[in-house]
PDB file of C-alpha atoms in Angstrom:
ATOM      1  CA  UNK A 221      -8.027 -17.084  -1.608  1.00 61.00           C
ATOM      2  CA  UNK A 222      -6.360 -14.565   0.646  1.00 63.00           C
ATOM      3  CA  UNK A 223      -7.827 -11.206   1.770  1.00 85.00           C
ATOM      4  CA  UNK A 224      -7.571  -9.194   4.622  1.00 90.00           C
ATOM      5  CA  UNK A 225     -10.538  -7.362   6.613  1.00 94.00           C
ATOM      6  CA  UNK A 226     -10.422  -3.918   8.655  1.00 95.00           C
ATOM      7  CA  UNK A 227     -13.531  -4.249  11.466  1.00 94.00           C
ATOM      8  CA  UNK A 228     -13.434  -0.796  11.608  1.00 95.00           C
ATOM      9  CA  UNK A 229     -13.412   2.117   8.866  1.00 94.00           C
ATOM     10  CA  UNK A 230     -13.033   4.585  11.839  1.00 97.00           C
ATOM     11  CA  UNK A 231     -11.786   5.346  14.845  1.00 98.00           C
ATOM     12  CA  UNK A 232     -11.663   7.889  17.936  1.00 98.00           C
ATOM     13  CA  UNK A 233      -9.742   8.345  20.763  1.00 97.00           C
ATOM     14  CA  UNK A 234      -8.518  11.526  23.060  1.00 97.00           C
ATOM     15  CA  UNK A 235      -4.925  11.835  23.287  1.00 97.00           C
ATOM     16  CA  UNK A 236      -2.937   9.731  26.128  1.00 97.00           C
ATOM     17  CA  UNK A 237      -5.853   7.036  25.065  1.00 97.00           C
ATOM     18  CA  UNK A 238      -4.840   3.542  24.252  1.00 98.00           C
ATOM     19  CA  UNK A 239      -5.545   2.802  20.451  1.00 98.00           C
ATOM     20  CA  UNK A 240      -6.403  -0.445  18.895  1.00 98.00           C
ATOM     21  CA  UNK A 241      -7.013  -0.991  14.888  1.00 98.00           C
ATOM     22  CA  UNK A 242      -8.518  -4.453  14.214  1.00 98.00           C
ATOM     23  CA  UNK A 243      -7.547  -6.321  11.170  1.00 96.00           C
ATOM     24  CA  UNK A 244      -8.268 -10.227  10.655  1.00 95.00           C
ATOM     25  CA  UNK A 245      -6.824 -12.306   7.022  1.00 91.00           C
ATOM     26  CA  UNK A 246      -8.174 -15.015   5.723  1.00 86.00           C
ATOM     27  CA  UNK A 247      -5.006 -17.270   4.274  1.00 75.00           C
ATOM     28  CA  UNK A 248      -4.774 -21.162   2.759  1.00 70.00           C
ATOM     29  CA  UNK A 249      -0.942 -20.049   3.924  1.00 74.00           C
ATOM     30  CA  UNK A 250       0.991 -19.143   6.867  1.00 73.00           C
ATOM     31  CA  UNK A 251       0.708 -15.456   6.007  1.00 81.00           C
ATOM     32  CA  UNK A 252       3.074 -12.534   6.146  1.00 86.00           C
ATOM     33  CA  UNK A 253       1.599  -9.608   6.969  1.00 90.00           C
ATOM     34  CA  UNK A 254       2.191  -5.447   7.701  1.00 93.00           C
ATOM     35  CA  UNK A 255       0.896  -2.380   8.792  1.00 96.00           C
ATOM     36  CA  UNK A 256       1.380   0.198   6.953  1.00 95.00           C
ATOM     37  CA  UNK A 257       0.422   4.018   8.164  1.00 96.00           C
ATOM     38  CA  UNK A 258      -0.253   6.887   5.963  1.00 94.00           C
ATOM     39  CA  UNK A 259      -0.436  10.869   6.598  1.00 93.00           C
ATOM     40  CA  UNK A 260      -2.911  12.767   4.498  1.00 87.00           C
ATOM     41  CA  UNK A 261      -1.472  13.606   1.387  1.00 82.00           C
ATOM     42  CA  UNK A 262       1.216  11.626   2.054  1.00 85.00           C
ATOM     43  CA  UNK A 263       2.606   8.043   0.408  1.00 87.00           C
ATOM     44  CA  UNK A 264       2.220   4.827   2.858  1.00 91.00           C
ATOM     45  CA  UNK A 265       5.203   4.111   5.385  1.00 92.00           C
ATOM     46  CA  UNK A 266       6.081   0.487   7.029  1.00 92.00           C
ATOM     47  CA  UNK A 267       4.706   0.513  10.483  1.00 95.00           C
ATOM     48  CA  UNK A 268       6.008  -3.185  11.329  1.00 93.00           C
ATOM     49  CA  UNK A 269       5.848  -6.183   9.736  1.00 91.00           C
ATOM     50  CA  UNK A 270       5.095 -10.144  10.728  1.00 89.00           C
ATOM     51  CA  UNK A 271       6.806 -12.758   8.561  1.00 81.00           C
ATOM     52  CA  UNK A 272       6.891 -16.064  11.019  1.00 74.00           C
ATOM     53  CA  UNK A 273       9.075 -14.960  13.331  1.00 74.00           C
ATOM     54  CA  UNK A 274       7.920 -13.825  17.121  1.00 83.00           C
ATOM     55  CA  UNK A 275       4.439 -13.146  17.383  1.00 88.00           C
ATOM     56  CA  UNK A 276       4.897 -10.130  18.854  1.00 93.00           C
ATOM     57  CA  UNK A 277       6.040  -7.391  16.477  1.00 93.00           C
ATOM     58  CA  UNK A 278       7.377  -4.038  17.559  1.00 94.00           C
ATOM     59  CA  UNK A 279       7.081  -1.360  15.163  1.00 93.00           C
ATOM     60  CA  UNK A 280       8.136   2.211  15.003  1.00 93.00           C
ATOM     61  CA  UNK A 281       6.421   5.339  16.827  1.00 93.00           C
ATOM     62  CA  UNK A 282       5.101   2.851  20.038  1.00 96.00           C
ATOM     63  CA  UNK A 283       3.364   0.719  17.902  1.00 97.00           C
ATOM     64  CA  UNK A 284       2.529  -2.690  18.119  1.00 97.00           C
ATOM     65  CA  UNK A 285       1.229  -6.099  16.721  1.00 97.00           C
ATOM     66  CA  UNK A 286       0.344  -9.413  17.946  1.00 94.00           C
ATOM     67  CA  UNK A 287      -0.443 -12.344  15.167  1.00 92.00           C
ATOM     68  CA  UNK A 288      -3.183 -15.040  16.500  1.00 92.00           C
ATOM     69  CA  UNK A 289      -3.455 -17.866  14.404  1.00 88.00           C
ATOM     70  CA  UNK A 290      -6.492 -19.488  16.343  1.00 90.00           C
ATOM     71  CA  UNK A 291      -8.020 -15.901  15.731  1.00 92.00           C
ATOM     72  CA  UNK A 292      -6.829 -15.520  12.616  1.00 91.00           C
ATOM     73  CA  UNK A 293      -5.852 -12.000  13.761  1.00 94.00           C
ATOM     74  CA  UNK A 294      -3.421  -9.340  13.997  1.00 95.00           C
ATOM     75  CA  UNK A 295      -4.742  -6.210  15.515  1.00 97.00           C
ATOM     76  CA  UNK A 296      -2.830  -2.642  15.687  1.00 98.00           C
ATOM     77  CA  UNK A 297      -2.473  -1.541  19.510  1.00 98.00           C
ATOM     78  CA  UNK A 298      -0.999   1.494  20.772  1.00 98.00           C
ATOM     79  CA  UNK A 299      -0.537   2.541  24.925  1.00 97.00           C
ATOM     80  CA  UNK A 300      -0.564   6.089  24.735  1.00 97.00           C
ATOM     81  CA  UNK A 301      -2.296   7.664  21.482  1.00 97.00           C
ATOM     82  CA  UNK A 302      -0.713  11.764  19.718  1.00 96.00           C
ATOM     83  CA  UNK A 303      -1.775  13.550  17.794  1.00 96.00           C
ATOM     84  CA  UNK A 304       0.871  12.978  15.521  1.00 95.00           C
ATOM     85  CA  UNK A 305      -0.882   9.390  15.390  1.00 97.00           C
ATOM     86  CA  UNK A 306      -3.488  10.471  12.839  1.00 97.00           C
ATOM     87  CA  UNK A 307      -3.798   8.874   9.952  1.00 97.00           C
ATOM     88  CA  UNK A 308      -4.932   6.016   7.907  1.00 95.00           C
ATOM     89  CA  UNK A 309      -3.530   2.790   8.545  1.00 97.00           C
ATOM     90  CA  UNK A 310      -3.670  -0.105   6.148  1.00 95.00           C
ATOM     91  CA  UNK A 311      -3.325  -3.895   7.331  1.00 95.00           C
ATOM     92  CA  UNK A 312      -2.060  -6.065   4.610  1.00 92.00           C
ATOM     93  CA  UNK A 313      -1.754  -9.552   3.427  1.00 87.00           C
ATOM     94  CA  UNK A 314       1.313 -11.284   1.310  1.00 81.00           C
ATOM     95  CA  UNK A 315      -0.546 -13.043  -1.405  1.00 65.00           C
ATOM     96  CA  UNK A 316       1.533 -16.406  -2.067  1.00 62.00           C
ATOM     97  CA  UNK A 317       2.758 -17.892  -5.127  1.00 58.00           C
ATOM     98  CA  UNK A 318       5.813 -16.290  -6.275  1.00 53.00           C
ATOM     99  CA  UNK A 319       4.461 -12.946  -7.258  1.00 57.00           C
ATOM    100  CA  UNK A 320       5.049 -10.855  -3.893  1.00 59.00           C
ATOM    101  CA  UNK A 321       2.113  -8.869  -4.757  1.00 71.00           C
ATOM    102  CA  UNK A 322      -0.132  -7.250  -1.325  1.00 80.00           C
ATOM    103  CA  UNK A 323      -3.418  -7.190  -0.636  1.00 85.00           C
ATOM    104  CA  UNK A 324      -4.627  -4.519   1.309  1.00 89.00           C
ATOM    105  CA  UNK A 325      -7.510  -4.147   3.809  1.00 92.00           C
ATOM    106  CA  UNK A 326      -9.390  -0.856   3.201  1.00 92.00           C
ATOM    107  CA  UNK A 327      -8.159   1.098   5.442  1.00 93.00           C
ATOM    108  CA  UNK A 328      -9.053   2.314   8.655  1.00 96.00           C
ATOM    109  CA  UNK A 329      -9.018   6.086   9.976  1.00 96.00           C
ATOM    110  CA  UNK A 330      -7.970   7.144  13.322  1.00 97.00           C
ATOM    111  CA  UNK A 331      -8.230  10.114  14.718  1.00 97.00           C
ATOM    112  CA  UNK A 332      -6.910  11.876  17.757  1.00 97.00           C
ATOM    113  CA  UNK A 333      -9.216  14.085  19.808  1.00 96.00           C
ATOM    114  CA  UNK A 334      -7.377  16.589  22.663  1.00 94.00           C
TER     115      UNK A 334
ATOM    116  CA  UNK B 115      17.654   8.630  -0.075  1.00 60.00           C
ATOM    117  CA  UNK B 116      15.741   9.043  -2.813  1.00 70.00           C
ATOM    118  CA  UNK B 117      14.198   5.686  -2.883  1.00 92.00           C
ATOM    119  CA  UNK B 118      10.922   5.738  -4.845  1.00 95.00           C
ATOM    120  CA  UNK B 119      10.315   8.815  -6.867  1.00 95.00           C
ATOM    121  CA  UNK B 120       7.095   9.370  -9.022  1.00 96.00           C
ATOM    122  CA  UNK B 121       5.984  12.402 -11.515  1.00 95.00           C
ATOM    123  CA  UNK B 122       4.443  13.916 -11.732  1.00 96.00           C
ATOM    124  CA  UNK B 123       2.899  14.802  -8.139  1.00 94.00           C
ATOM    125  CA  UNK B 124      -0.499  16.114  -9.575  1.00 95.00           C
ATOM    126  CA  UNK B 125      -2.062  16.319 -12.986  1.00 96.00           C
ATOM    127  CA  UNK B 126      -5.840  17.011 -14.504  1.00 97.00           C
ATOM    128  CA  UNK B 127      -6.447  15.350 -17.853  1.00 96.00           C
ATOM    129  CA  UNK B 128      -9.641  15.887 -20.218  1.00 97.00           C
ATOM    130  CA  UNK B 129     -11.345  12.502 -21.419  1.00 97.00           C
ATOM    131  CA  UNK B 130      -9.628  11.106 -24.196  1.00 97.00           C
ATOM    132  CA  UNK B 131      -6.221  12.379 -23.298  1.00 97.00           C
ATOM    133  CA  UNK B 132      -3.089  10.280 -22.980  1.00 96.00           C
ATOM    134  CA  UNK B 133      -0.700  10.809 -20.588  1.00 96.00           C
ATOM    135  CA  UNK B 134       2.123   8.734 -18.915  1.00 97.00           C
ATOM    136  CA  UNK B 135       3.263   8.316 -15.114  1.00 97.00           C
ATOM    137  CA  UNK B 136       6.434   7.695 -14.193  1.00 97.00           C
ATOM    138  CA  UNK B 137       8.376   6.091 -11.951  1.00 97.00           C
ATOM    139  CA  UNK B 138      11.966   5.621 -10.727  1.00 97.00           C
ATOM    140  CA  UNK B 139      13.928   3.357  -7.618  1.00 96.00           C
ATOM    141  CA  UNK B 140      17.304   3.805  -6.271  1.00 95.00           C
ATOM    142  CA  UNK B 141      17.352   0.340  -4.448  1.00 93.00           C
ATOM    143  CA  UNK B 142      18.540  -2.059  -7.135  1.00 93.00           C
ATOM    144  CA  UNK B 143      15.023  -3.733  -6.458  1.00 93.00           C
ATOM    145  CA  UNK B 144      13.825  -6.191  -8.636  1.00 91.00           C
ATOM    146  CA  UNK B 145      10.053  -5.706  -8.176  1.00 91.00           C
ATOM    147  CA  UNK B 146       7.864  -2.648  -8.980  1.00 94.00           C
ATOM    148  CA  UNK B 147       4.333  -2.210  -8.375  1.00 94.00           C
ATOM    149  CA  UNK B 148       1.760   0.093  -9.875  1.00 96.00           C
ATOM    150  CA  UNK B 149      -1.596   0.859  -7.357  1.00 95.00           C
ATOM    151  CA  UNK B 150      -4.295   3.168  -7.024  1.00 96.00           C
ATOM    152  CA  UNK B 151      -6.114   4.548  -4.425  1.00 94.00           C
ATOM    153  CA  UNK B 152      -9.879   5.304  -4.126  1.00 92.00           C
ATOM    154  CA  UNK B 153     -11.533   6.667  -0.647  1.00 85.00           C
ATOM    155  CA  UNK B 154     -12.438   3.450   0.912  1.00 81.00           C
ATOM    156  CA  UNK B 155     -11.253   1.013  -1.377  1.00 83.00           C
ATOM    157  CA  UNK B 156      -7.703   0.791   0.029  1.00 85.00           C
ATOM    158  CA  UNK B 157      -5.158   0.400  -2.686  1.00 90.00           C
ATOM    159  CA  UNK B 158      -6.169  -1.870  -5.832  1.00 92.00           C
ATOM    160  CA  UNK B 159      -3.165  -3.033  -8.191  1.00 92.00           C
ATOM    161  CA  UNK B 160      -3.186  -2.094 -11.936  1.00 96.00           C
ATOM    162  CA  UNK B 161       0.248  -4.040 -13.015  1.00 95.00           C
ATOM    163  CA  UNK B 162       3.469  -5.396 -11.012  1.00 93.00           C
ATOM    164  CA  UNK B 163       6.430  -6.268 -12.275  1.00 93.00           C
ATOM    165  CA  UNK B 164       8.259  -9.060 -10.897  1.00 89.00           C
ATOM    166  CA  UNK B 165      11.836  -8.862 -12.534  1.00 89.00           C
ATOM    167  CA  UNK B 166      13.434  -6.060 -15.247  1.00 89.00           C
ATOM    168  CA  UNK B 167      11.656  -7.534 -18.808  1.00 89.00           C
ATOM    169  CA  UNK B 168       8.154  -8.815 -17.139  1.00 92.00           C
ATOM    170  CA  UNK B 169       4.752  -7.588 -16.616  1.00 95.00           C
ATOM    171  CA  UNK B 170       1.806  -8.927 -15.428  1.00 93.00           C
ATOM    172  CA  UNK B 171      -1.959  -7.545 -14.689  1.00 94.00           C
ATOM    173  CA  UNK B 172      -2.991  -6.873 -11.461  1.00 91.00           C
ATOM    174  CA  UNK B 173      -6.681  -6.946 -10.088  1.00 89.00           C
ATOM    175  CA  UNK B 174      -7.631  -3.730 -12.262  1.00 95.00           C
ATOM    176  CA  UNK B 175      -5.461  -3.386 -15.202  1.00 96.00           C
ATOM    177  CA  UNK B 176      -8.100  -2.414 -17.843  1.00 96.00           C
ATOM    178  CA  UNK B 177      -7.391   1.248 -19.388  1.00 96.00           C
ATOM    179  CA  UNK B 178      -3.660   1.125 -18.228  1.00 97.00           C
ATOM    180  CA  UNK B 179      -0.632  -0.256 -19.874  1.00 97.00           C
ATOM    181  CA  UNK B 180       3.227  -0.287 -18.457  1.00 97.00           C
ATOM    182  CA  UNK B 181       6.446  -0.381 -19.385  1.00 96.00           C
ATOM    183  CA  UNK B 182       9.699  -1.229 -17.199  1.00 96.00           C
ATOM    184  CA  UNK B 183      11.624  -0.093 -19.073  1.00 88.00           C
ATOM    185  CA  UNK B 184      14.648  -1.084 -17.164  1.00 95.00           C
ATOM    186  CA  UNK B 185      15.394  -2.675 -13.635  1.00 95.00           C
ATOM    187  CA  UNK B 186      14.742   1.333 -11.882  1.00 96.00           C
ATOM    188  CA  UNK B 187      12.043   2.613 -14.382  1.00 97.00           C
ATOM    189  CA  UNK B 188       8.780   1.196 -14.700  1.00 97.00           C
ATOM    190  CA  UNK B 189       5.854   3.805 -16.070  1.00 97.00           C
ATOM    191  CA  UNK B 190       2.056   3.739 -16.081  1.00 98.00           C
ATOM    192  CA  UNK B 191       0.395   4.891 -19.433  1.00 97.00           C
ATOM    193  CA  UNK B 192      -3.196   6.119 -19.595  1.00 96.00           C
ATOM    194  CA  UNK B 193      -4.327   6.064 -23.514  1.00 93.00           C
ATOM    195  CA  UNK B 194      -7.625   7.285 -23.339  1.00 96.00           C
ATOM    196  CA  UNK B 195      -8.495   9.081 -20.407  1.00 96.00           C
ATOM    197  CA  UNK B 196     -11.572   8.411 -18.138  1.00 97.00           C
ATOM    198  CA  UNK B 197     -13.050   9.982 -15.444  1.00 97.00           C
ATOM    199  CA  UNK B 198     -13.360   6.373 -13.681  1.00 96.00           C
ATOM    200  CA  UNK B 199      -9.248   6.842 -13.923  1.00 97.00           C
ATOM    201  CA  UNK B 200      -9.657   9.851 -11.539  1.00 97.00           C
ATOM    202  CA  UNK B 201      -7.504   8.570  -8.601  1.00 97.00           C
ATOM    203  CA  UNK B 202      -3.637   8.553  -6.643  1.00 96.00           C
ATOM    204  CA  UNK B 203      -1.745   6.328  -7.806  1.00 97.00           C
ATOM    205  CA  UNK B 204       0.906   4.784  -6.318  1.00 96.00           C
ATOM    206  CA  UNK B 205       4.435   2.900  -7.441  1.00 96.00           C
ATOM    207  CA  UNK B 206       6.368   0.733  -5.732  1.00 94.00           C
ATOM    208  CA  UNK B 207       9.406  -1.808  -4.867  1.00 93.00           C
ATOM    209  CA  UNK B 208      10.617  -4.226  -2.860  1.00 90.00           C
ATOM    210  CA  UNK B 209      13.806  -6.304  -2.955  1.00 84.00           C
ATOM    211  CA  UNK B 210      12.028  -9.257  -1.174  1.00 77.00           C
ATOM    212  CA  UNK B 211       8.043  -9.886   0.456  1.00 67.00           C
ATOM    213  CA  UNK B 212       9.399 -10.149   3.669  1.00 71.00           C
ATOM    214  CA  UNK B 213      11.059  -6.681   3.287  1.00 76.00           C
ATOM    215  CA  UNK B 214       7.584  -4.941   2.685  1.00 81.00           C
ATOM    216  CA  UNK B 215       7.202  -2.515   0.054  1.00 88.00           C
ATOM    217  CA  UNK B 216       8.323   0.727  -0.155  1.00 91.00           C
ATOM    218  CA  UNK B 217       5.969   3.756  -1.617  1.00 93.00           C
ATOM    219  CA  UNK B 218       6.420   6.403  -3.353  1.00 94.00           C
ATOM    220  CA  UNK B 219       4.781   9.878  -2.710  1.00 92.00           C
ATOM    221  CA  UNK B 220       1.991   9.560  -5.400  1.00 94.00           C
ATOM    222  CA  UNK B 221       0.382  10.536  -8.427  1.00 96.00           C
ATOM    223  CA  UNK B 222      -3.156  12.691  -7.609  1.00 95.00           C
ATOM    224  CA  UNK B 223      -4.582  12.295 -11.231  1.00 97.00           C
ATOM    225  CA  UNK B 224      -8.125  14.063 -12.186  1.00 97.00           C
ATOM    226  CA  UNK B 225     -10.022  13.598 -15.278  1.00 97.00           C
ATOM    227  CA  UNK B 226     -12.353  15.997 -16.251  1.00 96.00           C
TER     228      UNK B 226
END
């Protein structure tokens, strides 16, 4: 079975902070797997995305991701946190076998302090 | 740029009512998604649909039924209300898994 986990269901920092969302998947497969950020009352938006390639994945507003295997990992960093960054970010899983269906973690809040 | 449009945005139902959600993509995708949203649950499929003429359950599918009705339409259809079904919902598409998905701007459904 695949599923993904969130460590943390919140999280604080001040502004200028570095931020760091945890997120570790459990997969019989090598996985591909997302970020995904959303604004309140808002629909979800593709941070970045890993599908095999360089385990280093650059996203969009500063973000960033590295995939682990050996951890099983592939945590959400961030140098410099805005206020702008607020929101709820989702980690999520592909869940093999044809279907393309995700599986999402549930969700972890950040928020940005001044 | 439309890309993934849903209505409506917000709508309050009495138990028992019936009441459809729709949905519509611009991206000649082949698969469409239908998910909902409950405060710290992340977001819990209902039904997918993987190509235009086939649907398939998701993790939560009882209460809900769908239609795609062709390769952009695919619509959610509540026929007895519940409060349990209080939620956002959520369709969406993707061309390919590697793509990602992309979202639409939600359903925010109450029943009273």
């Amino acid at each position: 079975a695949q599923s993904v986990t969130q460590l943390d269901s919140h999280v604080s920092v001040s502004e200028g902070t570095p931020v760091l969302l945890r997120c570790n998947y459990s997969s019989s497969y090598s996985p591909s797997l997302f970020w995904y950020v959303q604004h309140p009352n808002k629909g979800l938006q593709l941070l970045l995305k890993y599908t095999s390639a360089a385990t280093l994945v650059k996203g969009i507003n500063g973000f960033e991701a590295e995939f682990k295997k050996s951890e099983t990992s592939f945590h959400l960093t961030k140098p410099s946190a805005h206020m702008s960054d607020a929101a709820e970010y989702f980690c999520v899983v592909i869940l093999q076998g044809g279907s393309e269906k995700l599986v999402f973690g549930k969700g972890t809040k950040l928020t940005v302090n001044p | 740029n439309a890309g993934v449009t849903q209505t409506p945005k917000f709508q309050v139902l009495k138990t028992g009512q019936s009441m459809t959600l729709q949905c519509a993509q611009d991206m000649n995708h082949n698969s469409m998604y239908w998910y909902r949203q409950d405060p710290g649950m992340g977001l819990r499929l209902i039904y997918y649909s993987a190509s235009e003429g086939t649907t398939d359950k998701g993790e939560v599918p009882n209460g809900y039924n769908v239609s795609r009705l062709n390769k952009r339409e695919f619509s959610l259809r509540l026929e007895s209300a519940a409060p349990s079904q209080t939620s956002v919902y959520f369709c969406a598409s993707t061309v390919s898994q590697n793509y990602g998905y992309t979202f639409g701007s939600g359903t925010r459904l109450t029943v009273v």
